Coordinates of N, CA and C in Angstrom, one line a residue:
Chain A
D1 N 39.8 36.9 -9.9 CA 38.3 36.7 -9.8 C 38.0 35.3 -9.7
T2 N 37.3 34.9 -8.6 CA 36.9 33.5 -8.5 C 35.4 33.4 -8.3
E3 N 34.7 34.2 -9.2 CA 33.2 34.3 -9.0 C 32.4 33.4 -9.9
V4 N 31.5 32.7 -9.3 CA 30.5 31.9 -10.0 C 29.2 32.5 -9.7
T5 N 28.4 32.9 -10.7 CA 27.2 33.6 -10.5 C 26.0 32.7 -10.8
Q6 N 25.1 32.6 -9.8 CA 23.9 31.8 -10.0 C 22.6 32.6 -10.0
T7 N 21.7 32.3 -10.8 CA 20.4 33.0 -10.8 C 19.3 32.0 -11.0
P8 N 18.1 32.2 -10.4 CA 17.9 33.2 -9.4 C 18.4 32.8 -8.1
K9 N 18.4 33.7 -7.1 CA 18.9 33.3 -5.7 C 17.8 32.5 -5.0
H10 N 16.5 32.8 -5.3 CA 15.4 32.1 -4.7 C 14.4 31.7 -5.8
L11 N 13.8 30.6 -5.6 CA 12.8 30.1 -6.6 C 11.8 29.3 -5.9
V12 N 10.5 29.7 -6.1 CA 9.4 28.8 -5.6 C 8.6 28.4 -6.8
M13 N 8.4 27.1 -6.9 CA 7.7 26.5 -8.1 C 6.8 25.4 -7.7
G14 N 5.7 25.3 -8.5 CA 4.7 24.2 -8.3 C 5.2 22.9 -8.9
M15 N 4.6 21.9 -8.5 CA 5.0 20.6 -9.0 C 4.8 20.4 -10.5
T16 N 3.9 21.2 -11.1 CA 3.7 21.0 -12.5 C 4.5 22.1 -13.4
N17 N 5.2 22.9 -12.7 CA 6.0 24.0 -13.4 C 7.2 23.5 -14.1
K18 N 7.7 24.2 -15.0 CA 9.0 24.1 -15.6 C 9.8 25.3 -15.4
K19 N 11.0 25.2 -14.8 CA 11.8 26.3 -14.5 C 13.3 25.9 -14.8
S20 N 14.2 26.9 -14.9 CA 15.6 26.7 -15.1 C 16.4 27.5 -14.1
L21 N 17.5 26.8 -13.7 CA 18.5 27.5 -12.9 C 19.7 27.8 -13.8
K22 N 20.3 28.9 -13.6 CA 21.4 29.3 -14.5 C 22.7 29.6 -13.6
C23 N 23.8 29.3 -14.3 CA 25.1 29.4 -13.6 C 26.1 30.0 -14.7
E24 N 26.9 30.9 -14.3 CA 27.9 31.5 -15.2 C 29.2 31.8 -14.5
Q25 N 30.3 31.5 -15.2 CA 31.6 31.8 -14.7 C 32.5 32.3 -15.9
H26 N 33.4 33.2 -15.6 CA 34.2 33.8 -16.7 C 35.7 33.7 -16.2
M27 N 36.0 32.5 -15.6 CA 37.4 32.3 -15.2 C 38.1 31.4 -16.2
G28 N 37.4 31.0 -17.2 CA 38.0 30.1 -18.2 C 38.1 28.7 -17.7
H29 N 37.3 28.4 -16.7 CA 37.2 27.0 -16.2 C 36.6 26.1 -17.2
R30 N 37.1 24.8 -17.3 CA 36.5 23.9 -18.2 C 35.7 22.8 -17.6
A31 N 35.6 22.8 -16.3 CA 34.7 21.8 -15.6 C 33.7 22.6 -14.8
M32 N 32.4 22.2 -14.9 CA 31.4 22.8 -14.1 C 30.5 21.7 -13.5
Y33 N 29.9 22.1 -12.4 CA 29.2 21.1 -11.6 C 27.9 21.6 -11.1
W34 N 26.9 20.7 -10.9 CA 25.7 20.9 -10.1 C 25.7 20.1 -8.8
Y35 N 25.4 20.7 -7.7 CA 25.3 20.0 -6.4 C 23.9 20.3 -5.8
K36 N 23.4 19.4 -5.0 CA 22.2 19.7 -4.2 C 22.6 19.6 -2.8
Q37 N 22.1 20.5 -2.0 CA 22.4 20.5 -0.6 C 21.2 20.7 0.3
K38 N 21.0 19.8 1.2 CA 20.0 19.9 2.2 C 20.6 20.6 3.5
A39 N 19.7 21.1 4.3 CA 20.1 21.9 5.5 C 21.1 21.1 6.3
K40 N 22.2 21.8 6.7 CA 23.2 21.3 7.6 C 23.8 19.9 7.1
K41 N 23.7 19.7 5.8 CA 24.3 18.5 5.2 C 25.4 18.9 4.2
P42 N 26.3 18.1 3.9 CA 27.3 18.5 2.8 C 26.6 18.5 1.5
P43 N 27.2 19.2 0.5 CA 26.7 19.2 -0.8 C 26.8 17.7 -1.4
E44 N 25.8 17.4 -2.2 CA 25.8 16.1 -2.9 C 25.9 16.4 -4.4
L45 N 26.9 15.7 -5.0 CA 27.1 15.9 -6.5 C 26.0 15.4 -7.3
M46 N 25.6 16.2 -8.3 CA 24.5 15.7 -9.2 C 25.1 15.4 -10.6
F47 N 25.8 16.5 -11.2 CA 26.3 16.4 -12.5 C 27.7 17.0 -12.6
V48 N 28.5 16.5 -13.5 CA 29.8 17.1 -13.9 C 29.9 17.3 -15.4
Y49 N 30.2 18.5 -15.8 CA 30.6 18.7 -17.2 C 32.0 19.0 -17.3
S50 N 32.7 18.4 -18.3 CA 34.1 18.7 -18.6 C 34.2 19.0 -20.1
Y51 N 34.7 20.2 -20.4 CA 34.8 20.6 -21.8 C 33.5 20.5 -22.5
E52 N 32.4 21.0 -21.7 CA 31.1 21.1 -22.2 C 30.4 19.8 -22.5
K53 N 31.0 18.7 -22.1 CA 30.3 17.4 -22.3 C 30.0 16.8 -20.9
L54 N 28.9 16.2 -20.8 CA 28.5 15.6 -19.5 C 29.4 14.4 -19.2
S55 N 30.1 14.5 -18.1 CA 31.1 13.6 -17.7 C 30.6 12.6 -16.6
I56 N 29.8 13.2 -15.7 CA 29.3 12.4 -14.6 C 27.8 12.7 -14.3
N57 N 27.0 11.7 -14.2 CA 25.6 11.9 -13.8 C 25.4 10.9 -12.6
E58 N 25.2 11.5 -11.5 CA 25.1 10.6 -10.3 C 23.7 10.0 -10.1
S59 N 23.2 9.4 -11.1 CA 21.9 8.7 -11.1 C 20.8 9.7 -10.6
V60 N 20.9 10.9 -11.2 CA 19.9 11.9 -10.9 C 18.6 11.6 -11.6
P61 N 17.4 11.8 -11.0 CA 16.1 11.6 -11.7 C 16.0 12.5 -12.9
S62 N 15.3 12.0 -13.9 CA 15.2 12.7 -15.2 C 14.4 14.0 -15.1
R63 N 13.8 14.3 -14.0 CA 13.1 15.6 -13.8 C 14.1 16.7 -13.7
F64 N 15.4 16.4 -13.5 CA 16.5 17.3 -13.5 C 17.3 17.1 -14.8
S65 N 17.4 18.1 -15.6 CA 18.0 18.0 -16.9 C 19.1 19.1 -17.1
P66 N 20.4 18.7 -17.1 CA 21.4 19.7 -17.2 C 21.7 20.1 -18.6
E67 N 22.3 21.2 -18.8 CA 22.7 21.7 -20.2 C 23.9 22.6 -20.0
C68 N 24.8 22.4 -21.0 CA 26.0 23.3 -21.0 C 26.1 23.9 -22.3
P69 N 25.5 25.1 -22.6 CA 25.5 25.7 -23.9 C 26.9 26.1 -24.4
N70 N 27.7 26.6 -23.5 CA 29.1 26.9 -23.8 C 30.0 26.8 -22.6
S71 N 31.2 27.2 -22.7 CA 32.2 26.9 -21.7 C 31.9 27.8 -20.4
S72 N 31.1 28.8 -20.6 CA 30.9 29.8 -19.4 C 29.6 29.5 -18.7
L73 N 28.7 28.8 -19.4 CA 27.3 28.7 -18.9 C 26.9 27.3 -18.6
L74 N 26.1 27.1 -17.5 CA 25.6 25.8 -17.1 C 24.2 26.1 -16.7
N75 N 23.2 25.3 -17.2 CA 21.8 25.4 -16.8 C 21.4 24.1 -16.2
L76 N 20.3 24.2 -15.4 CA 19.7 23.0 -14.8 C 18.2 23.2 -15.0
H77 N 17.6 22.4 -15.9 CA 16.2 22.5 -16.2 C 15.4 21.6 -15.3
L78 N 14.3 22.2 -14.8 CA 13.5 21.5 -13.7 C 12.1 21.3 -14.2
H79 N 11.6 20.1 -14.1 CA 10.2 19.8 -14.5 C 9.6 18.7 -13.6
A80 N 8.4 19.0 -13.2 CA 7.6 18.0 -12.4 C 8.4 17.6 -11.2
L81 N 8.9 18.6 -10.4 CA 9.6 18.3 -9.2 C 8.7 17.9 -8.1
Q82 N 9.2 17.3 -7.1 CA 8.5 16.9 -5.9 C 8.9 17.8 -4.7
P83 N 8.1 17.9 -3.7 CA 8.5 18.8 -2.5 C 9.8 18.4 -1.9
E84 N 10.1 17.1 -2.0 CA 11.4 16.7 -1.4 C 12.6 17.1 -2.2
D85 N 12.4 17.7 -3.4 CA 13.5 18.3 -4.1 C 13.8 19.7 -3.7
S86 N 13.1 20.2 -2.7 CA 13.4 21.5 -2.2 C 14.8 21.4 -1.5
A87 N 15.6 22.4 -1.8 CA 17.0 22.3 -1.4 C 17.8 23.6 -1.9
L88 N 19.0 23.7 -1.4 CA 19.9 24.7 -2.0 C 20.7 24.0 -3.2
Y89 N 20.6 24.6 -4.4 CA 21.2 24.0 -5.5 C 22.5 24.9 -5.8
L90 N 23.6 24.2 -5.8 CA 24.9 24.9 -5.9 C 25.5 24.6 -7.3
C91 N 26.0 25.6 -7.9 CA 26.9 25.4 -9.1 C 28.3 25.6 -8.7
A92 N 29.2 24.9 -9.3 CA 30.7 25.1 -9.0 C 31.4 25.0 -10.3
S93 N 32.6 25.5 -10.3 CA 33.5 25.4 -11.5 C 34.9 25.2 -11.0
S94 N 35.7 24.5 -11.9 CA 37.1 24.4 -11.6 C 37.9 24.4 -12.9
R95 N 39.2 24.7 -12.8 CA 40.0 24.9 -14.1 C 39.9 23.6 -14.9
Y96 N 40.1 22.5 -14.2 CA 39.9 21.2 -14.9 C 39.2 20.3 -13.9
I97 N 38.8 19.1 -14.3 CA 38.0 18.2 -13.5 C 38.7 17.8 -12.2
R98 N 40.0 17.9 -12.1 CA 40.7 17.4 -11.0 C 41.3 18.5 -10.1
T99 N 40.9 19.7 -10.3 CA 41.4 20.8 -9.6 C 40.3 21.4 -8.6
E100 N 40.7 22.3 -7.7 CA 39.8 22.8 -6.7 C 38.6 23.5 -7.3
A101 N 37.5 23.3 -6.7 CA 36.2 23.9 -7.2 C 35.8 25.1 -6.4
F102 N 35.3 26.1 -7.2 CA 34.8 27.3 -6.6 C 33.2 27.3 -6.8
F103 N 32.5 27.6 -5.7 CA 31.1 27.5 -5.7 C 30.4 28.9 -5.9
G104 N 29.2 28.8 -6.5 CA 28.4 30.0 -6.5 C 27.6 30.1 -5.2
Q105 N 26.8 31.2 -5.1 CA 26.1 31.4 -3.8 C 24.8 30.5 -3.7
G106 N 24.5 29.8 -4.7 CA 23.4 28.9 -4.7 C 22.0 29.5 -5.0
T107 N 21.1 28.6 -5.4 CA 19.7 28.9 -5.6 C 18.9 28.2 -4.6
R108 N 18.1 28.9 -3.8 CA 17.3 28.2 -2.8 C 16.0 27.9 -3.5
L109 N 15.7 26.6 -3.7 CA 14.5 26.1 -4.4 C 13.5 25.6 -3.4
T110 N 12.3 26.0 -3.6 CA 11.2 25.5 -2.8 C 10.1 25.0 -3.7
V111 N 9.7 23.7 -3.6 CA 8.7 23.1 -4.5 C 7.4 23.0 -3.6
V112 N 6.4 23.6 -4.1 CA 5.1 23.5 -3.4 C 4.0 22.8 -4.1
Chain B
G1 N 30.3 3.8 -0.9 CA 31.2 4.8 -1.5 C 32.2 5.3 -0.4
Q2 N 33.1 6.3 -0.8 CA 34.1 6.8 0.1 C 33.4 7.6 1.2
Q3 N 33.9 7.5 2.4 CA 33.4 8.3 3.5 C 34.6 9.1 4.1
L4 N 34.2 10.3 4.5 CA 35.1 11.2 5.2 C 34.5 11.4 6.6
N5 N 35.3 11.1 7.6 CA 34.9 11.3 9.0 C 35.4 12.6 9.5
Q6 N 34.5 13.6 9.7 CA 34.9 14.9 10.1 C 34.5 15.1 11.6
S7 N 35.5 15.6 12.3 CA 35.2 15.9 13.8 C 35.9 17.1 14.2
P8 N 35.3 17.8 15.3 CA 34.0 17.4 15.9 C 32.8 17.9 15.0
Q9 N 31.6 17.4 15.3 CA 30.4 17.8 14.6 C 30.1 19.2 14.9
S10 N 30.3 19.7 16.1 CA 30.0 21.1 16.4 C 31.0 21.5 17.5
M11 N 31.2 22.8 17.6 CA 32.1 23.4 18.6 C 31.5 24.8 19.1
F12 N 31.5 25.0 20.4 CA 31.0 26.2 21.0 C 32.3 26.8 21.7
I13 N 32.8 27.9 21.2 CA 34.0 28.5 21.8 C 33.8 30.0 22.1
Q14 N 34.7 30.5 22.9 CA 34.8 31.9 23.2 C 35.6 32.6 22.2
E15 N 35.3 33.8 21.9 CA 36.1 34.7 21.0 C 37.5 34.7 21.6
G16 N 38.5 34.5 20.7 CA 39.9 34.6 21.0 C 40.5 33.2 21.2
E17 N 39.7 32.2 21.3 CA 40.2 30.8 21.5 C 40.6 30.3 20.1
D18 N 41.5 29.3 20.2 CA 41.9 28.6 19.0 C 41.0 27.4 18.7
V19 N 40.9 27.0 17.4 CA 39.9 25.9 17.0 C 40.7 24.9 16.2
S20 N 40.4 23.6 16.4 CA 41.0 22.6 15.6 C 39.9 21.6 15.2
M21 N 39.9 21.2 13.9 CA 39.0 20.2 13.4 C 39.8 19.3 12.4
N22 N 39.3 18.1 12.2 CA 40.0 17.2 11.3 C 39.1 16.3 10.5
C23 N 39.7 15.7 9.5 CA 39.0 14.8 8.7 C 39.9 13.5 8.5
T24 N 39.3 12.4 8.5 CA 40.0 11.2 8.3 C 39.2 10.3 7.3
S25 N 40.0 9.5 6.5 CA 39.4 8.7 5.5 C 40.0 7.3 5.5
S26 N 39.3 6.4 5.0 CA 39.9 5.0 4.8 C 40.6 4.9 3.4
S27 N 40.4 5.9 2.6 CA 41.0 6.0 1.2 C 42.0 7.1 1.1
I28 N 42.9 6.9 0.2 CA 43.9 8.0 -0.1 C 43.3 9.1 -1.0
F29 N 43.6 10.3 -0.7 CA 43.2 11.4 -1.6 C 44.4 12.1 -2.1
N30 N 44.3 12.7 -3.3 CA 45.4 13.5 -3.9 C 45.3 15.0 -3.5
T31 N 44.1 15.4 -3.2 CA 43.9 16.8 -2.8 C 43.0 16.9 -1.7
W32 N 43.3 17.8 -0.7 CA 42.4 18.0 0.4 C 42.0 19.5 0.3
L33 N 40.7 19.8 0.5 CA 40.2 21.1 0.4 C 39.4 21.4 1.7
W34 N 39.5 22.7 2.1 CA 38.7 23.1 3.3 C 37.8 24.3 2.8
Y35 N 36.5 24.2 3.1 CA 35.5 25.2 2.7 C 34.8 25.7 4.0
K36 N 34.4 26.9 3.9 CA 33.5 27.5 5.0 C 32.2 27.9 4.3
Q37 N 31.1 27.6 5.0 CA 29.8 28.0 4.4 C 29.0 28.8 5.4
D38 N 28.5 29.9 5.0 CA 27.6 30.7 5.9 C 26.2 30.3 5.5
P39 N 25.2 30.6 6.4 CA 23.8 30.2 6.1 C 23.3 30.8 4.9
G40 N 22.7 30.0 4.0 CA 22.1 30.5 2.8 C 23.0 30.8 1.7
E41 N 24.3 30.6 1.9 CA 25.3 30.9 0.9 C 26.0 29.7 0.4
G42 N 26.8 29.8 -0.7 CA 27.6 28.7 -1.1 C 28.9 28.5 -0.3
P43 N 29.5 27.3 -0.4 CA 30.8 27.1 0.3 C 31.9 28.0 -0.3
V44 N 32.7 28.6 0.5 CA 33.9 29.4 0.1 C 35.1 28.6 0.4
L45 N 36.0 28.5 -0.7 CA 37.2 27.8 -0.5 C 38.2 28.5 0.4
L46 N 38.7 27.9 1.4 CA 39.6 28.5 2.4 C 41.0 28.1 2.0
I47 N 41.3 26.8 1.9 CA 42.6 26.3 1.7 C 42.6 25.1 0.8
A48 N 43.5 25.0 -0.1 CA 43.7 23.8 -0.9 C 45.1 23.2 -0.7
L49 N 45.1 21.9 -0.5 CA 46.4 21.2 -0.2 C 46.6 20.1 -1.2
Y50 N 47.8 20.0 -1.8 CA 48.1 19.2 -2.9 C 49.1 18.1 -2.6
K51 N 49.9 18.2 -1.6 CA 51.0 17.3 -1.3 C 51.0 16.7 0.1
A52 N 51.2 15.4 0.2 CA 51.3 14.8 1.5 C 52.3 15.6 2.4
G53 N 51.9 15.9 3.6 CA 52.8 16.6 4.5 C 52.7 18.2 4.4
E54 N 52.1 18.6 3.3 CA 52.0 20.1 3.1 C 51.3 20.8 4.2
L55 N 51.9 21.9 4.7 CA 51.3 22.8 5.7 C 51.1 24.1 5.1
T56 N 49.8 24.6 5.0 CA 49.5 25.9 4.3 C 48.7 26.8 5.3
S57 N 49.1 28.1 5.2 CA 48.3 29.0 6.0 C 47.6 30.1 5.1
N58 N 46.5 30.6 5.7 CA 45.8 31.6 5.0 C 45.3 32.5 6.1
G59 N 46.1 33.5 6.5 CA 45.7 34.4 7.6 C 45.8 33.6 8.9
R60 N 44.6 33.6 9.6 CA 44.6 32.9 10.9 C 44.3 31.4 10.7
L61 N 44.2 31.0 9.5 CA 43.9 29.6 9.2 C 45.1 28.8 8.8
T62 N 45.3 27.6 9.3 CA 46.4 26.7 9.0 C 45.8 25.3 8.7
A63 N 46.2 24.7 7.6 CA 45.7 23.4 7.3 C 46.9 22.5 6.9
Q64 N 46.8 21.2 7.2 CA 47.8 20.3 6.8 C 47.3 19.1 6.1
F65 N 48.0 18.6 5.1 CA 47.7 17.4 4.4 C 48.5 16.2 5.1
G66 N 47.8 15.3 5.6 CA 48.5 14.2 6.3 C 49.4 13.4 5.5
I67 N 50.5 12.9 6.2 CA 51.5 12.1 5.5 C 51.0 10.9 4.8
T68 N 50.0 10.2 5.4 CA 49.4 9.0 4.9 C 48.4 9.3 3.7
R69 N 48.1 10.6 3.5 CA 47.2 11.1 2.5 C 45.7 10.7 2.8
K70 N 45.5 10.2 4.1 CA 44.2 9.8 4.5 C 43.6 10.8 5.5
D71 N 44.3 11.9 5.8 CA 43.7 12.8 6.8 C 44.2 14.2 6.6
S72 N 43.5 15.2 7.2 CA 43.8 16.6 7.1 C 43.2 17.3 8.3
F73 N 43.9 18.3 8.7 CA 43.3 19.1 9.8 C 43.3 20.6 9.4
L74 N 42.4 21.3 10.1 CA 42.3 22.8 9.9 C 42.3 23.4 11.3
N75 N 43.2 24.4 11.5 CA 43.3 25.2 12.7 C 42.9 26.6 12.5
I76 N 42.1 27.2 13.4 CA 41.8 28.6 13.3 C 42.4 29.2 14.6
S77 N 43.2 30.2 14.5 CA 43.8 30.8 15.7 C 43.0 32.1 16.0
A78 N 42.9 32.4 17.3 CA 42.3 33.6 17.8 C 41.0 33.9 17.2
S79 N 40.0 33.0 17.4 CA 38.7 33.1 16.7 C 38.0 34.4 16.9
I80 N 37.2 34.8 16.0 CA 36.4 36.0 16.0 C 35.0 35.7 15.6
P81 N 34.0 36.5 16.0 CA 32.6 36.2 15.7 C 32.3 35.8 14.3
S82 N 33.0 36.5 13.3 CA 32.7 36.2 11.9 C 33.2 34.8 11.5
D83 N 33.9 34.1 12.3 CA 34.3 32.7 12.0 C 33.2 31.7 12.1
V84 N 32.0 32.2 12.6 CA 30.9 31.3 12.8 C 30.4 30.8 11.4
G85 N 30.1 29.5 11.3 CA 29.7 28.9 10.1 C 29.9 27.4 10.1
I86 N 29.7 26.8 9.0 CA 29.9 25.4 8.9 C 31.2 25.2 8.1
Y87 N 32.1 24.4 8.6 CA 33.4 24.1 7.9 C 33.3 22.7 7.3
F88 N 33.6 22.6 6.1 CA 33.6 21.2 5.4 C 35.0 20.9 4.9
C89 N 35.4 19.7 5.1 CA 36.6 19.2 4.4 C 36.1 18.5 3.2
A90 N 37.0 18.4 2.2 CA 36.6 17.6 1.0 C 37.9 17.0 0.4
G91 N 37.8 15.8 0.0 CA 38.9 15.1 -0.6 C 38.7 14.8 -2.0
Q92 N 39.7 14.8 -2.8 CA 39.6 14.6 -4.2 C 40.6 13.7 -4.8
R93 N 40.2 12.7 -5.6 CA 41.1 11.8 -6.2 C 41.5 12.3 -7.6
A94 N 42.7 12.1 -8.0 CA 43.2 12.6 -9.3 C 43.5 11.4 -10.2
T95 N 43.1 10.2 -9.8 CA 43.4 9.0 -10.6 C 42.1 8.6 -11.4
G96 N 42.2 7.6 -12.2 CA 41.0 7.3 -13.0 C 40.0 6.5 -12.3
G97 N 39.0 6.1 -13.0 CA 37.9 5.3 -12.4 C 36.7 6.2 -12.2
T98 N 35.6 5.7 -11.6 CA 34.4 6.4 -11.4 C 34.5 7.6 -10.4
S99 N 35.5 7.6 -9.6 CA 35.7 8.6 -8.6 C 36.5 9.8 -9.1
Y100 N 37.0 9.7 -10.3 CA 37.9 10.7 -10.8 C 37.3 12.1 -10.8
G101 N 38.1 13.0 -10.1 CA 37.7 14.4 -10.0 C 36.5 14.7 -9.0
K102 N 35.9 13.6 -8.5 CA 34.8 13.9 -7.6 C 35.3 14.4 -6.2
L103 N 34.5 15.3 -5.7 CA 34.8 15.7 -4.3 C 34.0 14.9 -3.3
T104 N 34.7 14.3 -2.3 CA 34.0 13.7 -1.3 C 34.0 14.6 0.0
F105 N 32.9 14.9 0.5 CA 32.8 15.9 1.6 C 32.7 15.2 2.9
G106 N 33.2 15.8 3.9 CA 32.9 15.5 5.3 C 31.6 16.0 5.7
Q107 N 31.1 15.6 6.9 CA 29.7 16.0 7.3 C 29.7 17.4 7.8
G108 N 30.8 18.0 8.0 CA 30.8 19.4 8.4 C 31.0 19.6 9.9
T109 N 31.6 20.7 10.3 CA 31.8 21.1 11.7 C 31.1 22.5 11.9
I110 N 30.1 22.5 12.7 CA 29.4 23.7 13.0 C 30.1 24.5 14.1
L111 N 30.6 25.7 13.7 CA 31.3 26.5 14.7 C 30.5 27.7 15.2
T112 N 30.4 27.8 16.5 CA 29.7 28.9 17.2 C 30.7 29.6 18.0
V113 N 30.9 30.9 17.8 CA 31.8 31.7 18.6 C 31.1 32.7 19.5
H114 N 31.2 32.6 20.8 CA 30.6 33.5 21.7 C 31.5 34.8 21.9
P115 N 30.9 36.0 21.8 CA 31.7 37.2 22.0 C 32.2 37.3 23.4

């Protein structure tokens, strides 16, 4: 089983809204990631969690707030986003931080 | 930051043809990964390479980890319509520093297969 599950699949939110993206894996992976992807571009790393601790923050604006409640769950809290934040948000996990990553199907976010 | 040069950017081929794409880097990587992404979906891992010189197959797909550890290629034999998508290479370092564990992606190869 190499499944990473993301919810919701689609999300439309206003610039004053607060919403959260969720990611779940049951593979026992200890590293989890958030990526942002624009159309026809490669994924861009946002955050890395290793053993439930934030390991890497790629200078992401504070309107994106990650949370790792336990080893199976990863959330991305969104607040006061801008239209240019519209993108496909991908969650990934790997056994450890230096092993191959498996991606979820993504959340298509539209900010209006 | 690190850059991966992936080529070609796009390919238009006939069903049944073989396909080859590659990635090169100015830096050494310890792991090379190849992903395929369908529209609106997340990338799916096709092949992972861990050793310089390693040649690995997955069905009609074959990938190699370059001897210099700065390049990798992916071949698809006898293409079929469902091979359509964007293929990304990604390199990963396993040593310390700020790049530790990060995936560096190529810009992608858009593959179109005509029946």
